[in-house]
Structure formats: C-alpha cells, structure tokens
C-alpha cells in the first residue's frame, strides 16, 4: 500500500559531462556491455529522458485482489496494445490469520491465470501478522514479533505454502512484510529489528520446507529512510531472493532526480541489491503527492529500462494510476507510449 508522507530533499543529477568524466577511468579492453554491468566502476543511470525502451522488463499492475482483478488485467492488456502484462499481483488481507493462510476462494482464480501461460509471474504480498492495519502500539508489535520469531505462527505459513502449491502457484514471488521500514503496518520492523529479522527467516524456512514449492522471497521497503533505515531490517542473503522497493511520487515538490539520490532512495536500492547479488523489483509505484506528473512516470519507466528489474507493477487506482484513474491523462499518455511495445 502507499507509504506515508515524508518530507525529504535529494541531490540533483550529474551533468552528462560529469558522467563522461566518471566513466573515462573505467575504460579498459572490456566491452561496453561488461562496463555497464560493473557497479564499482560505472555510475548508475539517472532514469530520465531518452526514447521508450524496445524491450521493457516484465510488467503488470495492481488492479485488485478479488476475482475481478484477472478480468481487469485482461482489459489492461488490450489498452496497452502490443505489449502483454504478464505479472499479476495481489495482497492477502491481514485482518485475521485465516485470510493470511490464503483462503482458496481468494487465490483460485490467480492459479488459473498463472497456469494459462508459462511466462506469467504471480506476485503476492504476505502479511507477517494479523490485525496488520490496526495501528497497534509498539509494545504489542514487539511482543508479536517475538512470538513469531519463536515459532508461534509457523503453521499459518505452512498452510499458505501448501495452498499455493496446490493451486498451481508454486513459483509465486512472495513479498513478505512489505514496507517494514514505515509505521503503517503491524508487521513493521522499527520496534525490534532483531526479532523482525529472526521472524522473517523463520517464515522463509517454514515455507521453503513445503513439498513442491519454488517460491521466491522478496524484501520490499518503502523508498527513503522512513521510520528506520531499511538496511537495518535486511534479514540476510540466504533468506532473500529479490530486493524490491515501493516508490510513489512523494513528497510534494520532490523531483524524480531527487527521489533517485535521496538517502535510501532508488539509487541506494540498486546499489544495495548489486552488492548482495540480488535482482531488484518494484511491486508498488505510481503518482501521488504531485498530481498528474508525466516527468515522474517517464523517469520511473526509464529507470526500469536501465536497471532491468525482475518485474514492475504500477498501483493502478486513484490517485496513483494511469489506466483506471482518469485524473492523470498526461501521465497516462506517457505510460502507454513507453509500455506499449511487444516483448517476449
């Protein structure tokens, strides 16, 4: 879900001449392709400007979690043209454990959608605790994280894993405990980072033990520092397959280039993932505090083209969206022009 308002400032991007100066010492007998893959030598792309990519990364949109979401995804397919959204994304409601376990009626239609094409990817946000949006105090969060780290909730995640496998979602990307660096959710990390990390690793162990699974586990903070630096919540490479980031257009007045350069922002995210040998992903992004902002949409799509995430899924509802939300016509035109390209 969308992150809370945060007032931050970043650093403007470097000029082209500065980038050339940074690149020049790196030139060796290696090919340009090798240079572009070497993070210690080549600065990150700024992600703004340039023509639409000819081969965009796998994309989709959050268009709801109920049975109508699959129909909406098919309608989005028609709207974007030749390109095909092959990433479906949903949330498990976090109000009670029976729903975090993945009620079959909630997930069955996604299993049917996933099995219809081999190249599709299903991404599922998994809450770590029930009463996940009840705004519980830190004292309760600490207690709940400790119980989870001690194994009290293992069976809920074992049930979820078995249900996903049975429904044909054995290779789902599971975004566990998303936006843990914020204050929105009960599964937040801030009250006890050590217990949060122990609990994450326990969930991953339990679900990896489910017969037939091929799950990928994604660690996804909010962009920026928020309530706690998200690096303090990272549970370790052995328990993370993908490093994601939820990145909305906020706060008010912050340019895309500043969103790249702010502490714990887009550039730090890519660098962190490279250091840890993990792919990046963007499960949630979209317009927010700055209204209909085509410069932001263009910047994000160029960022994806340069840094090749495993996938990206825009939150397509107002105020964030570009297809279902008619409040953003200029951004919608940019999104459609960039994304509407065929790719395999």
Coordinates of C-alpha atoms in Angstrom, one line a residue:
X1 CA 0.0 0.0 0.0
X2 CA 1.1 3.6 -0.5
X3 CA 3.7 4.9 2.0
X4 CA 3.1 7.8 4.4
X5 CA 4.1 11.3 3.6
X6 CA 7.8 12.1 4.2
X7 CA 9.5 15.4 3.6
X8 CA 12.9 14.9 2.2
X9 CA 15.3 16.5 -0.2
X10 CA 17.8 14.9 -2.6
X11 CA 20.7 15.9 -4.8
X12 CA 20.2 16.9 -8.5
X13 CA 21.6 14.5 -11.0
X14 CA 25.0 14.9 -12.5
X15 CA 25.5 16.5 -15.9
X16 CA 26.4 14.5 -19.0
X17 CA 30.0 15.8 -18.9
X18 CA 30.4 14.7 -15.3
X19 CA 29.2 11.2 -16.2
X20 CA 31.6 11.0 -19.0
X21 CA 34.4 12.0 -16.6
X22 CA 33.4 9.3 -14.2
X23 CA 33.3 6.7 -16.9
X24 CA 36.6 7.5 -18.6
X25 CA 38.9 5.9 -15.9
X26 CA 36.9 2.7 -16.2
X27 CA 37.7 2.1 -19.9
X28 CA 39.7 -1.0 -20.4
X29 CA 39.9 -3.7 -23.1
X30 CA 36.5 -5.0 -21.9
X31 CA 33.4 -4.4 -24.0
X32 CA 30.9 -1.7 -23.2
X33 CA 28.5 -4.4 -22.2
X34 CA 30.9 -5.5 -19.4
X35 CA 31.4 -2.0 -18.3
X36 CA 27.7 -1.4 -17.9
X37 CA 27.4 -4.5 -15.7
X38 CA 30.2 -3.4 -13.3
X39 CA 28.7 -1.4 -10.4
X40 CA 32.0 -0.4 -8.8
X41 CA 33.2 1.4 -11.9
X42 CA 30.1 2.7 -13.7
X43 CA 27.7 5.3 -12.2
X44 CA 24.0 4.4 -12.1
X45 CA 21.8 5.6 -14.9
X46 CA 19.7 8.6 -13.9
X47 CA 16.5 7.1 -15.3
X48 CA 15.1 10.2 -17.0
X49 CA 14.9 11.1 -20.7
X50 CA 15.5 9.1 -23.8
X51 CA 13.1 7.2 -26.1
X52 CA 10.8 4.4 -24.9
X53 CA 12.6 1.1 -24.4
X54 CA 12.2 -1.5 -27.1
X55 CA 12.3 -4.4 -24.7
X56 CA 10.7 -3.3 -21.4
X57 CA 11.0 -5.5 -18.3
X58 CA 8.2 -7.8 -17.2
X59 CA 5.3 -5.5 -16.1
X60 CA 1.8 -5.6 -14.7
X61 CA -0.4 -3.7 -12.4
X62 CA -2.2 -4.0 -9.1
X63 CA -5.8 -3.9 -10.2
X64 CA -7.4 -5.5 -7.2
X65 CA -7.1 -8.8 -5.3
X66 CA -10.6 -10.3 -5.8
X67 CA -11.9 -12.4 -8.7
X68 CA -12.5 -9.3 -10.9
X69 CA -8.8 -8.5 -10.9
X70 CA -8.0 -11.1 -13.5
X71 CA -10.6 -9.6 -15.8
X72 CA -9.2 -6.1 -15.3
X73 CA -5.7 -7.4 -16.1
X74 CA -7.0 -8.7 -19.4
X75 CA -8.6 -5.3 -20.1
X76 CA -5.3 -3.6 -19.3
X77 CA -3.7 -6.0 -21.9
X78 CA -6.0 -4.6 -24.5
X79 CA -5.4 -1.0 -23.5
X80 CA -1.5 -1.1 -23.7
X81 CA -1.5 -2.6 -27.2
X82 CA 1.1 -5.0 -28.4
X83 CA 2.9 -5.4 -25.1
X84 CA 1.4 -8.0 -22.7
X85 CA 1.2 -7.5 -18.9
X86 CA 2.4 -10.9 -17.7
X87 CA 2.7 -10.0 -14.0
X88 CA -0.3 -10.4 -11.7
X89 CA -0.1 -9.0 -8.2
X90 CA -2.4 -9.4 -5.2
X91 CA -2.5 -8.9 -1.5
X92 CA -3.5 -11.3 1.3
X93 CA -5.8 -9.4 3.7
X94 CA -4.1 -9.1 7.0
X95 CA -7.1 -8.8 9.3
X96 CA -7.0 -12.4 10.7
X97 CA -4.9 -15.5 10.3
X98 CA -7.4 -17.4 8.3
X99 CA -7.1 -14.9 5.5
X100 CA -3.3 -14.7 5.7
X101 CA -3.3 -18.5 5.2
X102 CA -4.7 -17.8 1.8
X103 CA -8.4 -18.8 1.6
X104 CA -8.7 -20.9 -1.5
X105 CA -11.5 -18.8 -2.9
X106 CA -9.3 -15.8 -2.8
X107 CA -6.4 -17.4 -4.8
X108 CA -8.0 -19.9 -7.1
X109 CA -8.6 -17.5 -9.9
X110 CA -5.0 -16.4 -9.8
X111 CA -3.9 -20.1 -10.0
X112 CA -6.0 -20.4 -13.2
X113 CA -4.5 -17.3 -14.6
X114 CA -0.9 -18.3 -13.8
X115 CA -1.3 -21.8 -15.4
X116 CA -2.7 -20.4 -18.7
X117 CA 0.8 -19.1 -19.8
X118 CA 4.3 -20.4 -18.9
X119 CA 5.8 -16.9 -19.0
X120 CA 3.5 -15.4 -16.4
X121 CA 4.6 -14.4 -12.9
X122 CA 2.4 -14.1 -9.8
X123 CA 3.4 -11.8 -7.0
X124 CA 1.7 -12.0 -3.6
X125 CA 2.0 -9.6 -0.7
X126 CA 2.0 -11.7 2.5
X127 CA 1.4 -10.0 5.9
X128 CA 3.5 -11.3 8.8
X129 CA 0.9 -10.7 11.5
X130 CA -2.8 -10.5 11.8
X131 CA -4.5 -7.1 12.7
X132 CA -2.0 -5.8 10.3
X133 CA -3.6 -2.4 9.8
X134 CA -4.9 -1.9 13.3
X135 CA -2.3 0.6 14.3
X136 CA -1.2 -1.4 17.3
X137 CA 1.3 0.2 19.7
X138 CA 5.0 -0.6 19.6
X139 CA 4.7 -2.7 22.8
X140 CA 2.3 -5.1 21.1
X141 CA 4.3 -5.2 17.9
X142 CA 7.4 -6.2 19.9
X143 CA 5.5 -9.0 21.6
X144 CA 4.0 -10.3 18.4
X145 CA 7.4 -10.2 16.6
X146 CA 9.0 -12.2 19.4
X147 CA 6.1 -14.8 19.3
X148 CA 6.6 -15.1 15.5
X149 CA 10.4 -15.5 15.9
X150 CA 9.8 -18.2 18.5
X151 CA 7.6 -20.3 16.1
X152 CA 4.1 -19.5 17.4
X153 CA 2.8 -18.7 13.9
X154 CA 4.7 -21.3 11.8
X155 CA 1.6 -23.3 11.0
X156 CA -0.2 -20.4 9.3
X157 CA 2.7 -20.0 6.8
X158 CA 2.9 -23.8 6.3
X159 CA -0.8 -23.8 5.4
X160 CA -0.3 -20.9 3.0
X161 CA 2.6 -22.6 1.3
X162 CA 0.7 -25.8 0.8
X163 CA -2.3 -24.0 -0.6
X164 CA -0.2 -22.0 -3.1
X165 CA 1.4 -25.2 -4.4
X166 CA -2.0 -27.0 -4.7
X167 CA -3.4 -24.0 -6.7
X168 CA -0.6 -24.0 -9.2
X169 CA 1.2 -21.0 -7.6
X170 CA 4.3 -22.9 -6.5
X171 CA 6.6 -20.4 -8.1
X172 CA 5.0 -17.3 -6.7
X173 CA 7.1 -14.3 -5.7
X174 CA 6.2 -13.6 -2.0
X175 CA 6.5 -10.0 -0.8
X176 CA 6.6 -10.8 2.9
X177 CA 6.2 -8.0 5.4
X178 CA 6.4 -5.2 2.9
X179 CA 7.1 -1.6 3.8
X180 CA 8.6 -2.8 7.1
X181 CA 10.6 0.4 7.5
X182 CA 7.4 2.5 7.8
X183 CA 4.8 2.8 10.5
X184 CA 1.6 1.7 8.6
X185 CA 1.6 -2.0 9.4
X186 CA 1.7 -4.2 12.5
X187 CA 4.5 -6.2 10.8
X188 CA 6.8 -3.1 10.9
X189 CA 10.4 -3.6 11.8
X190 CA 11.2 -0.5 13.9
X191 CA 10.1 -1.6 17.4
X192 CA 12.5 -4.6 17.3
X193 CA 14.7 -5.1 14.2
X194 CA 16.4 -8.2 15.6
X195 CA 13.2 -10.0 16.3
X196 CA 11.8 -8.9 12.9
X197 CA 14.7 -10.5 11.1
X198 CA 14.5 -13.7 13.1
X199 CA 10.8 -13.9 12.3
X200 CA 11.4 -13.3 8.6
X201 CA 14.0 -16.1 8.4
X202 CA 11.6 -18.5 10.3
X203 CA 8.8 -17.8 7.8
X204 CA 11.2 -18.5 4.8
X205 CA 12.4 -21.7 6.4
X206 CA 8.9 -23.0 7.0
X207 CA 7.7 -22.2 3.5
X208 CA 10.8 -23.5 1.8
X209 CA 10.1 -26.8 3.5
X210 CA 6.8 -27.2 1.8
X211 CA 6.9 -30.0 -0.8
X212 CA 6.9 -28.9 -4.4
X213 CA 7.4 -25.2 -3.8
X214 CA 9.7 -22.9 -5.8
X215 CA 8.9 -19.7 -4.1
X216 CA 11.0 -16.5 -4.3
X217 CA 11.0 -14.3 -1.2
X218 CA 11.1 -10.6 -1.7
X219 CA 12.3 -8.0 0.8
X220 CA 10.5 -4.7 -0.1
X221 CA 10.8 -1.5 2.0
X222 CA 9.4 2.0 1.2
X223 CA 11.6 4.3 -0.8
X224 CA 13.7 6.5 1.5
X225 CA 14.5 6.3 5.2
X226 CA 11.0 6.5 6.7
X227 CA 10.8 5.4 10.3
X228 CA 14.0 3.3 10.3
X229 CA 16.7 2.8 7.6
X230 CA 15.5 -0.3 5.7
X231 CA 19.1 -1.7 5.6
X232 CA 18.7 -2.4 9.4
X233 CA 15.9 -4.8 8.7
X234 CA 17.6 -6.9 6.0
X235 CA 17.5 -10.5 7.1
X236 CA 20.4 -11.8 5.1
X237 CA 21.2 -13.1 1.7
X238 CA 20.3 -16.7 2.5
X239 CA 16.7 -15.8 3.1
X240 CA 16.1 -13.2 0.4
X241 CA 15.7 -13.9 -3.4
X242 CA 14.6 -10.4 -4.6
X243 CA 15.1 -6.9 -3.2
X244 CA 12.1 -4.7 -4.0
X245 CA 11.1 -1.2 -3.3
X246 CA 7.7 0.6 -3.1
X247 CA 8.3 4.0 -4.7
X248 CA 5.5 6.5 -5.0
X249 CA 5.8 10.1 -6.3
X250 CA 6.1 11.9 -3.0
X251 CA 6.7 14.1 -1.0
X252 CA 5.2 17.2 -2.7
X253 CA 7.7 19.1 -4.7
X254 CA 10.3 16.4 -4.9
X255 CA 11.6 15.9 -8.4
X256 CA 12.3 12.4 -9.7
X257 CA 16.0 13.0 -9.7
X258 CA 15.9 13.8 -6.0
X259 CA 14.0 10.5 -5.5
X260 CA 16.9 8.7 -7.1
X261 CA 19.6 10.4 -5.0
X262 CA 17.9 10.7 -1.5
X263 CA 19.4 8.5 1.3
X264 CA 17.9 5.0 1.0
X265 CA 16.3 6.0 -2.3
X266 CA 16.2 4.5 -5.8
X267 CA 20.0 4.6 -6.4
X268 CA 20.9 3.2 -2.9
X269 CA 18.4 0.4 -3.5
X270 CA 20.0 -0.7 -6.8
X271 CA 23.5 -0.4 -5.3
X272 CA 22.5 -2.5 -2.2
X273 CA 20.9 -5.2 -4.4
X274 CA 24.1 -5.4 -6.6
X275 CA 26.3 -5.7 -3.5
X276 CA 24.1 -8.6 -2.4
X277 CA 23.8 -10.3 -5.8
X278 CA 20.0 -10.0 -5.9
X279 CA 17.6 -8.7 -8.6
X280 CA 15.5 -5.6 -7.9
X281 CA 11.8 -5.3 -8.3
X282 CA 9.2 -2.6 -7.9
X283 CA 5.9 -4.1 -6.7
X284 CA 4.3 -0.7 -6.0
X285 CA 4.8 2.6 -7.7
X286 CA 2.6 5.4 -9.0
X287 CA 1.6 9.0 -8.8
X288 CA 0.7 10.6 -5.5
X289 CA 1.6 13.9 -3.9
X290 CA 2.5 15.8 -7.1
X291 CA -0.6 15.0 -9.1
X292 CA -0.6 14.2 -12.9
X293 CA 3.2 14.2 -13.3
X294 CA 4.4 12.7 -16.6
X295 CA 8.0 13.6 -15.7
X296 CA 7.9 11.2 -12.8
X297 CA 6.3 8.4 -14.9
X298 CA 8.9 8.9 -17.6
X299 CA 11.6 8.8 -15.1
X300 CA 10.4 5.6 -13.5
X301 CA 10.0 3.8 -16.8
X302 CA 13.4 4.9 -17.9
X303 CA 14.8 3.7 -14.6
X304 CA 13.3 0.3 -15.1
X305 CA 14.7 0.2 -18.7
X306 CA 18.2 0.9 -17.4
X307 CA 18.2 -1.3 -14.3
X308 CA 16.2 -4.3 -15.6
X309 CA 14.1 -5.3 -12.6
X310 CA 12.7 -8.8 -12.3
X311 CA 9.3 -7.0 -12.7
X312 CA 7.5 -3.7 -12.1
X313 CA 3.8 -3.3 -11.2
X314 CA 2.1 0.1 -11.0
X315 CA -0.7 0.6 -8.5
X316 CA -3.5 1.3 -10.9
X317 CA -6.2 3.1 -8.9
X318 CA -6.7 6.7 -8.0
X319 CA -4.6 8.7 -7.1
X320 CA -1.8 6.5 -8.3
X321 CA -2.9 5.0 -11.6
X322 CA -2.7 5.7 -15.3
X323 CA -5.4 3.4 -16.7
X324 CA -8.3 3.1 -14.3
X325 CA -7.8 6.6 -12.9
X326 CA -8.9 9.4 -15.3
X327 CA -7.3 12.1 -13.2
X328 CA -3.9 11.6 -14.8
X329 CA -4.3 12.0 -18.6
X330 CA -0.8 13.3 -19.3
X331 CA 0.9 10.6 -17.2
X332 CA -1.4 8.0 -18.8
X333 CA -0.2 9.0 -22.3
X334 CA 3.4 8.7 -21.3
X335 CA 2.9 5.3 -19.7
X336 CA 1.1 3.9 -22.6
X337 CA 3.7 5.2 -25.1
X338 CA 6.5 3.6 -23.2
X339 CA 4.9 0.3 -22.2
X340 CA 3.0 -0.4 -25.4
X341 CA 5.9 -2.3 -27.1
X342 CA 5.9 -6.0 -27.7
X343 CA 8.4 -8.1 -25.8
X344 CA 9.0 -11.7 -25.1

